[in-house]
Short mmCIF file of C-alpha atoms and ligand atoms in Angstrom, two decimals:
data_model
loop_
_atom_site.label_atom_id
_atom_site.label_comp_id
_atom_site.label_asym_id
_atom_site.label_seq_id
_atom_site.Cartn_x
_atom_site.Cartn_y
_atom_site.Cartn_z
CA UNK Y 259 96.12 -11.79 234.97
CA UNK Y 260 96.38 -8.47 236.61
CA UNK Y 261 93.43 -7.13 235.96
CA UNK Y 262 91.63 -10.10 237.12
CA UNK Y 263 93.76 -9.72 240.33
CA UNK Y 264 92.55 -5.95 240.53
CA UNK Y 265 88.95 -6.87 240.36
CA UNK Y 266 89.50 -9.55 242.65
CA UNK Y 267 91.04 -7.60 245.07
CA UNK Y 268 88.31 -4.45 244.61
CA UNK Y 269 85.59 -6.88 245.15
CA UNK Y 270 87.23 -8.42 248.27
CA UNK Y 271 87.51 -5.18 249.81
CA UNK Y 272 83.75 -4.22 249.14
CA UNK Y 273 82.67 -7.35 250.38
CA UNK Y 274 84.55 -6.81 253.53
CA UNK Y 275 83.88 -3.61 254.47
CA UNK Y 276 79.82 -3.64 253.73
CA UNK Y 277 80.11 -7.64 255.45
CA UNK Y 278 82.04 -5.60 258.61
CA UNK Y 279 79.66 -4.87 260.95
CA UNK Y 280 78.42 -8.66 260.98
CA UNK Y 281 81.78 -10.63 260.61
CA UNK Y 282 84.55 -10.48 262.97
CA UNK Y 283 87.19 -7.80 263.00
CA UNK Y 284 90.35 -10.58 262.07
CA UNK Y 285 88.01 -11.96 259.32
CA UNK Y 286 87.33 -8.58 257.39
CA UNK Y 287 91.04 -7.66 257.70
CA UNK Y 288 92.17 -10.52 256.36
CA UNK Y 289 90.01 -10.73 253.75
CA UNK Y 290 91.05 -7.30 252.54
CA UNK Y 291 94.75 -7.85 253.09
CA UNK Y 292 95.45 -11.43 252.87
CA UNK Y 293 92.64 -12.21 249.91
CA UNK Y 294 92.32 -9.05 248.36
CA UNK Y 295 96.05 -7.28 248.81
CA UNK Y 296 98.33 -9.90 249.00
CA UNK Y 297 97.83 -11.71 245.82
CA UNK Y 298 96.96 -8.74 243.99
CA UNK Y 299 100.98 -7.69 245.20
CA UNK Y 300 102.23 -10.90 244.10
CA UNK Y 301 101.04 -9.83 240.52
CA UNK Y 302 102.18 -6.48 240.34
CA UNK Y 303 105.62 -7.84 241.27
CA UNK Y 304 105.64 -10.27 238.59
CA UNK Y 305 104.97 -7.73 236.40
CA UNK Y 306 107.49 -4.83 237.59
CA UNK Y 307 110.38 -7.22 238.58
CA UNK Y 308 111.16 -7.71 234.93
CA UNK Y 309 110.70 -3.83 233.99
CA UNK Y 310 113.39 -3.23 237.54
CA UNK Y 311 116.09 -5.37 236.21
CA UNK Y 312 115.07 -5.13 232.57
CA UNK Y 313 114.80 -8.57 231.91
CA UNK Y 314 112.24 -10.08 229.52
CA UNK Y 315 108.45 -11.08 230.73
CA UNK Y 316 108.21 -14.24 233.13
CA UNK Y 317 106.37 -17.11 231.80
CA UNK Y 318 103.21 -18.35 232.44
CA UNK Y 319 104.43 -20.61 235.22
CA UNK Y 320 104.77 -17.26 237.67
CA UNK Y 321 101.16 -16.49 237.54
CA UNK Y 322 100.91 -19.56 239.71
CA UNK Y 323 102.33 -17.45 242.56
CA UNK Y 324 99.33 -14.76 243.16
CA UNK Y 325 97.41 -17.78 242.96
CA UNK Y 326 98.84 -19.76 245.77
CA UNK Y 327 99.06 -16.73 247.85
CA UNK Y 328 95.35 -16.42 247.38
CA UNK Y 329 94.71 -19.97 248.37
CA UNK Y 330 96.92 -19.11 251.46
CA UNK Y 331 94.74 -16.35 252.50
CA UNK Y 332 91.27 -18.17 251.64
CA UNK Y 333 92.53 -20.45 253.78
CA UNK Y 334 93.45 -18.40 256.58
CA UNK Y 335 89.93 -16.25 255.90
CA UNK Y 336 88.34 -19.64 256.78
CA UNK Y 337 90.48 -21.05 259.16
CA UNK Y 338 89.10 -17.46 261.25
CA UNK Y 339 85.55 -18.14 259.96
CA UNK Y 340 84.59 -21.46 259.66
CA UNK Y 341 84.23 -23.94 262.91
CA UNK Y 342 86.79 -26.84 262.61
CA UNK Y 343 88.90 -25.09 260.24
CA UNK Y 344 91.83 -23.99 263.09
CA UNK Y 345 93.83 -26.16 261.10
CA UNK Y 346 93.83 -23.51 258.04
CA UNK Y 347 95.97 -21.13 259.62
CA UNK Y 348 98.93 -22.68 259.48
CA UNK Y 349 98.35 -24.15 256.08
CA UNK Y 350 97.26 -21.04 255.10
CA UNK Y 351 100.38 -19.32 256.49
CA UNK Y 352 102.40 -22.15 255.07
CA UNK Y 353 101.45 -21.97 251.55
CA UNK Y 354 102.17 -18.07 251.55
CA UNK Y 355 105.13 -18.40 253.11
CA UNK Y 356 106.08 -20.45 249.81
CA UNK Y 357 104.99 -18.14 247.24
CA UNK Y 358 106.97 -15.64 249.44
CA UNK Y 359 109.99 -17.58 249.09
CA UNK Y 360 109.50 -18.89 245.58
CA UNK Y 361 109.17 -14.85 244.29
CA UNK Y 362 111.60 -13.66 246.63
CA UNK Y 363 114.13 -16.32 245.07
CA UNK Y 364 113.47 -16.00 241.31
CA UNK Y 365 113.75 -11.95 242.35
CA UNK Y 366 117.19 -12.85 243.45
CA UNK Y 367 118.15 -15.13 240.42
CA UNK Y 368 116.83 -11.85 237.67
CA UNK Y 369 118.92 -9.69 240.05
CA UNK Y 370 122.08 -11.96 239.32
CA UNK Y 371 121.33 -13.13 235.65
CA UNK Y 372 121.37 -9.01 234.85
CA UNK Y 373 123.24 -6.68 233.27
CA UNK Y 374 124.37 -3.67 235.33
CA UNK Y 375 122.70 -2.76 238.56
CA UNK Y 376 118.77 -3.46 239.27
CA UNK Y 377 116.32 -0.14 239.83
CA UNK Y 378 116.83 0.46 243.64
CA UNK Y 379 112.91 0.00 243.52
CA UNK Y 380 113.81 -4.05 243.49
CA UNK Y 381 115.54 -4.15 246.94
CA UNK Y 382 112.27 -2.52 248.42
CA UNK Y 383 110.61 -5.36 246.74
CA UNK Y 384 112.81 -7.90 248.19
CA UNK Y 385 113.07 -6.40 252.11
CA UNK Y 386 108.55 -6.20 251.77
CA UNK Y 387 109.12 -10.37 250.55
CA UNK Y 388 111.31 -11.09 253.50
CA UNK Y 389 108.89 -9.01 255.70
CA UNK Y 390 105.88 -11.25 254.70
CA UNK Y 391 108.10 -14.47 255.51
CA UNK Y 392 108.91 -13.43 258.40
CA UNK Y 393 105.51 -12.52 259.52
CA UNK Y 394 104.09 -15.80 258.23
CA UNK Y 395 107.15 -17.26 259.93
CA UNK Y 396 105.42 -15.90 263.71
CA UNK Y 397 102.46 -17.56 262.82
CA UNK Y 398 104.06 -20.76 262.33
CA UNK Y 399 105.97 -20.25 265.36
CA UNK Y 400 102.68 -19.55 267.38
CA UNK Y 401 101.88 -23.51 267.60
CA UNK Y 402 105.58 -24.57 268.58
CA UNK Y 403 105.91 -21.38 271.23
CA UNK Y 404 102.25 -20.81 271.93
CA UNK Y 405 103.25 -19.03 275.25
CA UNK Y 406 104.50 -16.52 273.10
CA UNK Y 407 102.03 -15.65 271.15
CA UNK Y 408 101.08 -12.55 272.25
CA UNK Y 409 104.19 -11.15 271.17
CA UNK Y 410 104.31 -13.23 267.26
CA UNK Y 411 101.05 -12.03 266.83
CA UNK Y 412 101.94 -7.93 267.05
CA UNK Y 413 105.65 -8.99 264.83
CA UNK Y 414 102.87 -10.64 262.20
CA UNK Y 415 100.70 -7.79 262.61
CA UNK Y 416 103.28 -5.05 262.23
CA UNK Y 417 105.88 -6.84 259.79
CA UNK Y 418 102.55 -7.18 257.21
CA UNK Y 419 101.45 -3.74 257.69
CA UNK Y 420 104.39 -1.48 257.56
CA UNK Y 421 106.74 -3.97 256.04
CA UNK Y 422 105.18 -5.85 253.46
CA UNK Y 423 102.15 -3.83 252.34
CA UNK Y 424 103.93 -0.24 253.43
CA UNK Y 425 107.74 -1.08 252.08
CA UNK Y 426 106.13 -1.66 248.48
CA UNK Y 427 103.53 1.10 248.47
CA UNK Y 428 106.01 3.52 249.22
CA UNK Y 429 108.63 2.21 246.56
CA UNK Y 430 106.15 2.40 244.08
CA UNK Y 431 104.62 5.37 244.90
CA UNK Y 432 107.35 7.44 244.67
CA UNK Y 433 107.48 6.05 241.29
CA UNK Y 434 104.02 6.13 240.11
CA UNK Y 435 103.22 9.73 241.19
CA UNK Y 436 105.91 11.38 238.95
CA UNK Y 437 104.61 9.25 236.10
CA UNK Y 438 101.14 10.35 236.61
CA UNK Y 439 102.08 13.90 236.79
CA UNK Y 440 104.30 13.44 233.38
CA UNK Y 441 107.31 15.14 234.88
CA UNK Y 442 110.09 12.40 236.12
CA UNK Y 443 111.82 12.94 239.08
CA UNK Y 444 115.20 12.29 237.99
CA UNK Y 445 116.19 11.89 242.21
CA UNK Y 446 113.95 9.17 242.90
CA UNK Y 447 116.36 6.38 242.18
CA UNK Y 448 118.71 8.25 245.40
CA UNK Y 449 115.88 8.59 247.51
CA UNK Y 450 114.93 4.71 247.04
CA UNK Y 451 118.52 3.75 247.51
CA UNK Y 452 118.95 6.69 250.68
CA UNK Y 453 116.19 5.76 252.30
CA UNK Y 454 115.28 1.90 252.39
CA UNK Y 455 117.21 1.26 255.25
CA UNK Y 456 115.32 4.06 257.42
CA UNK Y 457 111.91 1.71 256.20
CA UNK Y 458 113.31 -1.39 257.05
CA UNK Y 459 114.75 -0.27 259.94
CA UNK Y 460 111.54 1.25 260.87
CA UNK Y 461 110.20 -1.50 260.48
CA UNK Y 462 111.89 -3.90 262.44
CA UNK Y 463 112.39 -1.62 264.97
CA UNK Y 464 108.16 -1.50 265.73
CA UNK Y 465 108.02 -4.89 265.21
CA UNK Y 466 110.04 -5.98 267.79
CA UNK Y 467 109.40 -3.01 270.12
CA UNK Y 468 105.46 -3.99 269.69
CA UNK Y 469 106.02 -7.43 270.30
CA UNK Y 470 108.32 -7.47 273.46
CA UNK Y 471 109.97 -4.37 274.42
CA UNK Y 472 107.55 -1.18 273.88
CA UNK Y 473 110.62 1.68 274.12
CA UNK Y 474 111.63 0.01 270.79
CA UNK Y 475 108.98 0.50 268.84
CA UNK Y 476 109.11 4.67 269.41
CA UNK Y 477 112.23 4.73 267.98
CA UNK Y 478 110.77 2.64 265.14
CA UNK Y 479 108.51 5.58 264.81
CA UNK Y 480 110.69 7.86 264.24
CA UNK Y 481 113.07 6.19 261.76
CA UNK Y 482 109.48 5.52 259.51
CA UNK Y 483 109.41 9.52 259.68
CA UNK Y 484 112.37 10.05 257.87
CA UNK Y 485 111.44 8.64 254.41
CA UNK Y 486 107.82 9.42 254.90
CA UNK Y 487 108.63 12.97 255.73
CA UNK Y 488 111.11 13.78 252.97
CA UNK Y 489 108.67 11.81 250.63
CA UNK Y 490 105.48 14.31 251.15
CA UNK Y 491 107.86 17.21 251.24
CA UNK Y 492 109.23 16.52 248.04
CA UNK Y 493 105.73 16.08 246.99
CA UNK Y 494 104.77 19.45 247.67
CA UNK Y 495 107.23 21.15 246.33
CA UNK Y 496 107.26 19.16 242.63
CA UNK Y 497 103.52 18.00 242.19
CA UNK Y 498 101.47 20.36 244.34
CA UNK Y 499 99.08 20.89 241.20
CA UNK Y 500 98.29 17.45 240.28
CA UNK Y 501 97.87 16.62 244.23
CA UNK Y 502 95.29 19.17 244.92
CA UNK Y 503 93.69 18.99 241.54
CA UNK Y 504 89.79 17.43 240.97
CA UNK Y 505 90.70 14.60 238.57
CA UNK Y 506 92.88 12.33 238.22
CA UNK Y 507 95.09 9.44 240.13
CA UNK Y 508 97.78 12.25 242.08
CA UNK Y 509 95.17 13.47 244.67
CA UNK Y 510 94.58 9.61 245.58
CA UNK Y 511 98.20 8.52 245.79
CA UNK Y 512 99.20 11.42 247.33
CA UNK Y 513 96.39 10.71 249.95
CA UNK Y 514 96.88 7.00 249.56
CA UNK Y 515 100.99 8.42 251.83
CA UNK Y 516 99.21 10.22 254.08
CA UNK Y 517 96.99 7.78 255.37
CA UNK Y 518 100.01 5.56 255.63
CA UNK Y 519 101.71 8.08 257.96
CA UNK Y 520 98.42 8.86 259.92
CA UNK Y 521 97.47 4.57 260.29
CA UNK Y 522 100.96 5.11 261.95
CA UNK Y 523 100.04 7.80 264.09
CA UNK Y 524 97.13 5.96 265.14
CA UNK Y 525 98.78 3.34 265.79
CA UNK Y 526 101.43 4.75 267.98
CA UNK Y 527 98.54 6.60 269.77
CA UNK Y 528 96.42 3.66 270.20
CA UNK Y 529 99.08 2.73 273.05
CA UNK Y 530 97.79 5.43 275.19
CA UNK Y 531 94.23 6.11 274.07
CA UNK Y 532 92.74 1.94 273.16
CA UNK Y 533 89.85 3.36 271.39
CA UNK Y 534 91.55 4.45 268.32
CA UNK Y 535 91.78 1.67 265.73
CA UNK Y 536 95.03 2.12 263.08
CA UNK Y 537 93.76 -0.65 261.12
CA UNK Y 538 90.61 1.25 260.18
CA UNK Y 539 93.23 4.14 259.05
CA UNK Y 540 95.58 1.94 257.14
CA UNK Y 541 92.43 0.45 255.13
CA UNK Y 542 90.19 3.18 254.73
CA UNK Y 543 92.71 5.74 254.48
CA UNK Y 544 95.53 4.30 252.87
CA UNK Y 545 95.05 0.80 251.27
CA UNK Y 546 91.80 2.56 249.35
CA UNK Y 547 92.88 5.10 247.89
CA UNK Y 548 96.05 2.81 247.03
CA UNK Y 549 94.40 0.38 245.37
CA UNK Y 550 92.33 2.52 243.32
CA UNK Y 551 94.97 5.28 242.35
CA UNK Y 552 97.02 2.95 241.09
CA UNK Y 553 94.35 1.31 239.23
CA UNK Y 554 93.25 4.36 237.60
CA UNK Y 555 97.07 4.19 236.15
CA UNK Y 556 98.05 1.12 235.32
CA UNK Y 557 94.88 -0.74 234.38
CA UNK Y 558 95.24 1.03 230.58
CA UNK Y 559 98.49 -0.87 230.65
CA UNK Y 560 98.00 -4.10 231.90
CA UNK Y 561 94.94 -4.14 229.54
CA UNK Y 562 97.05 -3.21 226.57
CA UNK Y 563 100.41 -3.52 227.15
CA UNK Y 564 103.11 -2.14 224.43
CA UNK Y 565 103.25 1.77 223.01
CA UNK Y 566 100.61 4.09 224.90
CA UNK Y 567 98.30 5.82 222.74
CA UNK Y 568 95.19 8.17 222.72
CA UNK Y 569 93.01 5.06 223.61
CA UNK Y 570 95.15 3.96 227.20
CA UNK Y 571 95.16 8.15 228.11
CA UNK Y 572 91.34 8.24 227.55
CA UNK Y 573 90.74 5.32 229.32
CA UNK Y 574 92.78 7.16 231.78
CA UNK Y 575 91.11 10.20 231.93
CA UNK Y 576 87.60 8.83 232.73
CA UNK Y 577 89.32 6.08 235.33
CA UNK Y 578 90.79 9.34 237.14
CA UNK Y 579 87.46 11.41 236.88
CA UNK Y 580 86.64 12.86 240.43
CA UNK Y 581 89.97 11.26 241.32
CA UNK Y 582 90.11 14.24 243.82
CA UNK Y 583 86.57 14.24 245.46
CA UNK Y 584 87.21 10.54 245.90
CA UNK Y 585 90.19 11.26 247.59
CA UNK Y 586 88.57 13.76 250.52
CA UNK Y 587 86.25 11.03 251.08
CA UNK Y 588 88.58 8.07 251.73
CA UNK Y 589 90.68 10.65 254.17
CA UNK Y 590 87.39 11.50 255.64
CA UNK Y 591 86.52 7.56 256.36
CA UNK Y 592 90.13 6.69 257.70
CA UNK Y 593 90.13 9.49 260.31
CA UNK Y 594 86.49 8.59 261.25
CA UNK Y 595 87.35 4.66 261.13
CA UNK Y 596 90.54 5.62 263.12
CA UNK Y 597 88.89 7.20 266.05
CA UNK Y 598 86.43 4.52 266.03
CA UNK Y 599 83.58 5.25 263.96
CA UNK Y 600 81.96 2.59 262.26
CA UNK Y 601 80.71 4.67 259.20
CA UNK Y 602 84.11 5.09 258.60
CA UNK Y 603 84.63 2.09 256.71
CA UNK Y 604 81.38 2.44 255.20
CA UNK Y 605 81.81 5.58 253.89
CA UNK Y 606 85.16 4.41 252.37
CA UNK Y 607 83.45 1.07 251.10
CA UNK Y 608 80.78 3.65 249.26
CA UNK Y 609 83.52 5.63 247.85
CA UNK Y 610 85.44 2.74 246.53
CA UNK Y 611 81.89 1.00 245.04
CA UNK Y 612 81.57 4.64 242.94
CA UNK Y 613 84.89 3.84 241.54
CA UNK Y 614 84.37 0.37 240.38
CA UNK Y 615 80.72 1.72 238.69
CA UNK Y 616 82.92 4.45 237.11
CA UNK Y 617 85.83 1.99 236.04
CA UNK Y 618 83.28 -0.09 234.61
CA UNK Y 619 81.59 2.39 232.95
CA UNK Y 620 84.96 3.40 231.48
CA UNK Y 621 85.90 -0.04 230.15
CA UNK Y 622 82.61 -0.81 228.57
CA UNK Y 623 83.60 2.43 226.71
CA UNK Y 624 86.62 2.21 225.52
CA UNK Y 625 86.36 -1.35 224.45
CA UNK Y 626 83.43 -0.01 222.05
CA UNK Y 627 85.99 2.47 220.71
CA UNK Y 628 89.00 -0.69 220.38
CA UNK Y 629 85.86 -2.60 218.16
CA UNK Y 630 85.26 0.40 216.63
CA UNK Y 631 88.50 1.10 215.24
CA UNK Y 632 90.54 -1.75 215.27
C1 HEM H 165 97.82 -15.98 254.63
C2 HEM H 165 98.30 -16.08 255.70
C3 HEM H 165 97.96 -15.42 257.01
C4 HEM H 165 97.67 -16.09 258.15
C5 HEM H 165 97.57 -17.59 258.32
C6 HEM H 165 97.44 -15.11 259.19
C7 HEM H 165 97.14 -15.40 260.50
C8 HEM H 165 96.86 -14.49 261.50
C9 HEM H 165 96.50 -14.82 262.86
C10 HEM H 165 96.39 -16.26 263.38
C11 HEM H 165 96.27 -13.67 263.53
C12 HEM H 165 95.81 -13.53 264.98
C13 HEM H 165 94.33 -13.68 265.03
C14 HEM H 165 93.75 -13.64 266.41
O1 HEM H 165 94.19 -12.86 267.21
O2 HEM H 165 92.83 -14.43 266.64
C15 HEM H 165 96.49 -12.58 262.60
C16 HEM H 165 96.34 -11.25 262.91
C17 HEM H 165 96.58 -10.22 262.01
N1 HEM H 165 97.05 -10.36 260.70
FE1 HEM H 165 97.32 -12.08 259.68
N2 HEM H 165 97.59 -13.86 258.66
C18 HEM H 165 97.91 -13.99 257.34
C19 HEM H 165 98.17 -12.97 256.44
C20 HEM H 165 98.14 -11.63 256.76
C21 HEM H 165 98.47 -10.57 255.85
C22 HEM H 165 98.94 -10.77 254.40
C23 HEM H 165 98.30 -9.40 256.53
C24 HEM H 165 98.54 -7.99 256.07
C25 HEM H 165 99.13 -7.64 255.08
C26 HEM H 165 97.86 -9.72 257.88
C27 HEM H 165 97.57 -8.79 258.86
C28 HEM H 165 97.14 -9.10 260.14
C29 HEM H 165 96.72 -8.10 261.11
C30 HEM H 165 96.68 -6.56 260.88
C31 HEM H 165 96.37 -8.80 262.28
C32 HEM H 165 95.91 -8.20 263.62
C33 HEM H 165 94.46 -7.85 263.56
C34 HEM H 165 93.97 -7.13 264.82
O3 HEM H 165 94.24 -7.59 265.92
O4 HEM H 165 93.30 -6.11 264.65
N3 HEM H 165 97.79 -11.09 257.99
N4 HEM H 165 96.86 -13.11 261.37
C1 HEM H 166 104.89 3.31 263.75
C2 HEM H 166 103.89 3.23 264.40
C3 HEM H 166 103.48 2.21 265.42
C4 HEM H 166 103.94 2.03 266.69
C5 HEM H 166 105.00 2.84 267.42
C6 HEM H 166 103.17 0.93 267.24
C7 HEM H 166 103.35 0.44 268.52
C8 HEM H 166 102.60 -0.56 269.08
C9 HEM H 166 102.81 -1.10 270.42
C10 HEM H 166 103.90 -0.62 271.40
C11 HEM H 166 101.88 -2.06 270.62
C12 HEM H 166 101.70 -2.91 271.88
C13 HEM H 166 100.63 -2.29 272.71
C14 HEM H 166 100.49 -2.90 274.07
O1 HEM H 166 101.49 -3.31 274.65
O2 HEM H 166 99.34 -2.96 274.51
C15 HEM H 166 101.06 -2.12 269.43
C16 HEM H 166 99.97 -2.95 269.27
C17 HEM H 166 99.15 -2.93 268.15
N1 HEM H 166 99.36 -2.24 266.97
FE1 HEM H 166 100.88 -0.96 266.60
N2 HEM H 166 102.29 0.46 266.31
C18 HEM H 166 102.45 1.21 265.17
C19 HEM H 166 101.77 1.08 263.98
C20 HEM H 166 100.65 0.29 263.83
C21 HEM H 166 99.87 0.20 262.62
C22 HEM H 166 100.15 0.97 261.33
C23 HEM H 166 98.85 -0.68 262.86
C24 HEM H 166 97.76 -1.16 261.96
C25 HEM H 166 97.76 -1.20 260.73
C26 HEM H 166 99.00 -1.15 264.23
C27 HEM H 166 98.15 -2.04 264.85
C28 HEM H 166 98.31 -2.50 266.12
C29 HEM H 166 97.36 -3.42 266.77
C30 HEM H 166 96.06 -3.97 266.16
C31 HEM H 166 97.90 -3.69 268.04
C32 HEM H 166 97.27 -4.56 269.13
C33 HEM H 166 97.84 -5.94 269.04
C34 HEM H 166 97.29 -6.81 270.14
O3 HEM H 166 96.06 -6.89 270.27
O4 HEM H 166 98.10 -7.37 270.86
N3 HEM H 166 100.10 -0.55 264.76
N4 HEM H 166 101.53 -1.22 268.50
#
């Protein structure tokens, strides 16, 4: 299922960024984050919730989850595209909204039906759930308070951005990088715990400020710093090699944070200069390089599951070829789609196209070597 969801979402995001220049600006973003990201989320939490509270494997019935997200954000891609389809919004936003609560409660029931305490990794999981409900909660609000709606449509915009999408990057990020780099950071587990309430806060905090009281939202700002700050700096000082290194998946995740600190940048400087655009930023500069990291890691796994061998870490190694010049270029397109530069995208939509060849190229190989020796 997950892979299918990767190459779903990959192909989502190409179509959107080449289709950009032609379709609207609310239909390309949500086809990248509510088609493309969204479900392929639901997934990866299906599969890590289970590995956070080490219970066993859900059953096939979950899988139905990514797939009524996605029909949530098809139908919210039309409802934006299509002429008569207004309606779709709110189903869209209504059938999300119940995948939302349907994974944040059988999160809760795993949680309780454990032994011992949950990785603090799952209460990230949980506040990024409760984000997306309550973002999908502001467009359902829109048609009962529609002379609010300026205001619910900056809490949706900002509670999906930095709460849902950012709240489980980060957690996993600061999981996935010391697993890439093969040297476990036995402090991440107090840093999750120690700093989840700085996100959330964060999060709320620009949320609200953006919607109806702009002081807010500064402050927001600067509670966002703290984790992000003490994140990179930790980065530096354990995994400086594998970060500035020509190959592999650390150079993209380690770009994939800094493009989540500089869409916020953007986005707190957009309020004083209107031409820069933080959405450009958070997908070209952040959700990219995301994406495709994280692929590089975890698609040997979800392809194979069980004991890693020499076949998953050469699959590996070709996924992460380049990893690093790949990398440069999605930082390059974020700042230039930040400050308003359509080629921004592009060059980020090229970038991401040279990884899908390359992944493809890599799985065509390495299933010859499974058939070869089986
Ligand atoms: C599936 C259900 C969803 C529905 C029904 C929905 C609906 C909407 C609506 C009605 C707007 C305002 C459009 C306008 O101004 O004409 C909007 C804006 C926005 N939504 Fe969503 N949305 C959904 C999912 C998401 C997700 C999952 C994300 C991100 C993770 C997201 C991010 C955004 C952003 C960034 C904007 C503002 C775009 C801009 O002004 O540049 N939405 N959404
Ligand atoms: C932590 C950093 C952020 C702060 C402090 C912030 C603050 C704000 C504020 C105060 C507004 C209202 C502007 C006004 O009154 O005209 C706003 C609007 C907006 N923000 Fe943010 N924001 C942040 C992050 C982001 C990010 C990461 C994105 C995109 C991914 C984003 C996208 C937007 C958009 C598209 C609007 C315009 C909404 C509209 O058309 O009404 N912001 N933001």
């Amino acid at each position: 299922m997950l892979p299918v969801l990767v190459c779903l979402a990959l192909a989502a995001f190409v179509a959107a960024l080449l289709g950009s220049l032609h379709a609207g600006r609310i239909v390309t973003l949500h086809l990248i984050l509510a088609v493309g990201a969204m479900p392929l989320i639901f997934g990866a939490m299906n599969h890590f919730i289970p590995v956070l509270t080490r219970t066993r494997a859900p059953g096939i019935g979950l899988a139905g989850l990514p797939v009524l997200a996605l029909a949530g954000g098809v139908l919210a891609v039309a409802a934006f595209g299509l002429p008569g389809m207004a309606w779709g919004r709110y189903a869209g936003a209504s059938l999300a909204l119940m995948a939302a609560g349907l994974l944040l409660a059988w999160s809760r029931r795993r949680r309780t039906g454990m032994l011992g305490r949950p990785h603090p990794g799952l209460a990230w999981y949980e506040a990024a759930l409760a984000c997306l409900a309550c973002a999908l909660l502001a467009i359902l609000a829109g048609a009962l308070w529609p002379q609010q709606w300026a205001g619910l449509r900056r809490l949706h915009l900002h509670l999906n951005t930095l709460g849902f999408i950012g709240l489980t990057a980060i957690s996993t990020l600061s999981v996935l990088l010391p697993t890439i780099a093969g040297r476990p950071d036995p402090d991440v587990g107090s840093w999750l715990r120690r700093n989840l309430p700085w996100a959330v806060a964060g999060t709320l905090l620009v949320a609200i400020g953006a919607a109806w009281f702009g002081p807010l939202a500064w402050a927001g700002a600067a509670a966002w710093a703290i984790p992000l700050g003490r994140l990179g700096a930790r980065w530096l000082r354990l995994y400086r090699v594998e970060i500035f290194a020509l190959h592999g998946a650390a150079p993209l995740l380690a770009t994939a944070l800094a493009g989540f600190a500089a869409s916020m940048l953007f986005g707190a400087a957009a309020v004083l200069f209107p031409a820069s655009t933080p959405t450009s930023v958070f997908v070209a500069g952040f959700l990219l390089p995301l994406v495709s990291g994280a692929a590089s890691q975890l698609l040997p796994v979800w392809l194979r599951p069980g004991v890693q061998g020499d076949w998953h870490a050469a699959l590996r190694g070709r996924l992460g070829r380049y990893g690093g010049i790949r990398a440069a270029l999605f930082c390059l397109g974020g700042i230039a789609g930040g400050t308003g530069r359509e080629w921004g995208l592009l060059l980020g939509a090229a970038t991401l196209l040279w990884f899908m060849l390359q992944a493809l190229a890599a799985l065509m190989h390495a299933n010859a070597i499974r058939q070869e020796t089986p």
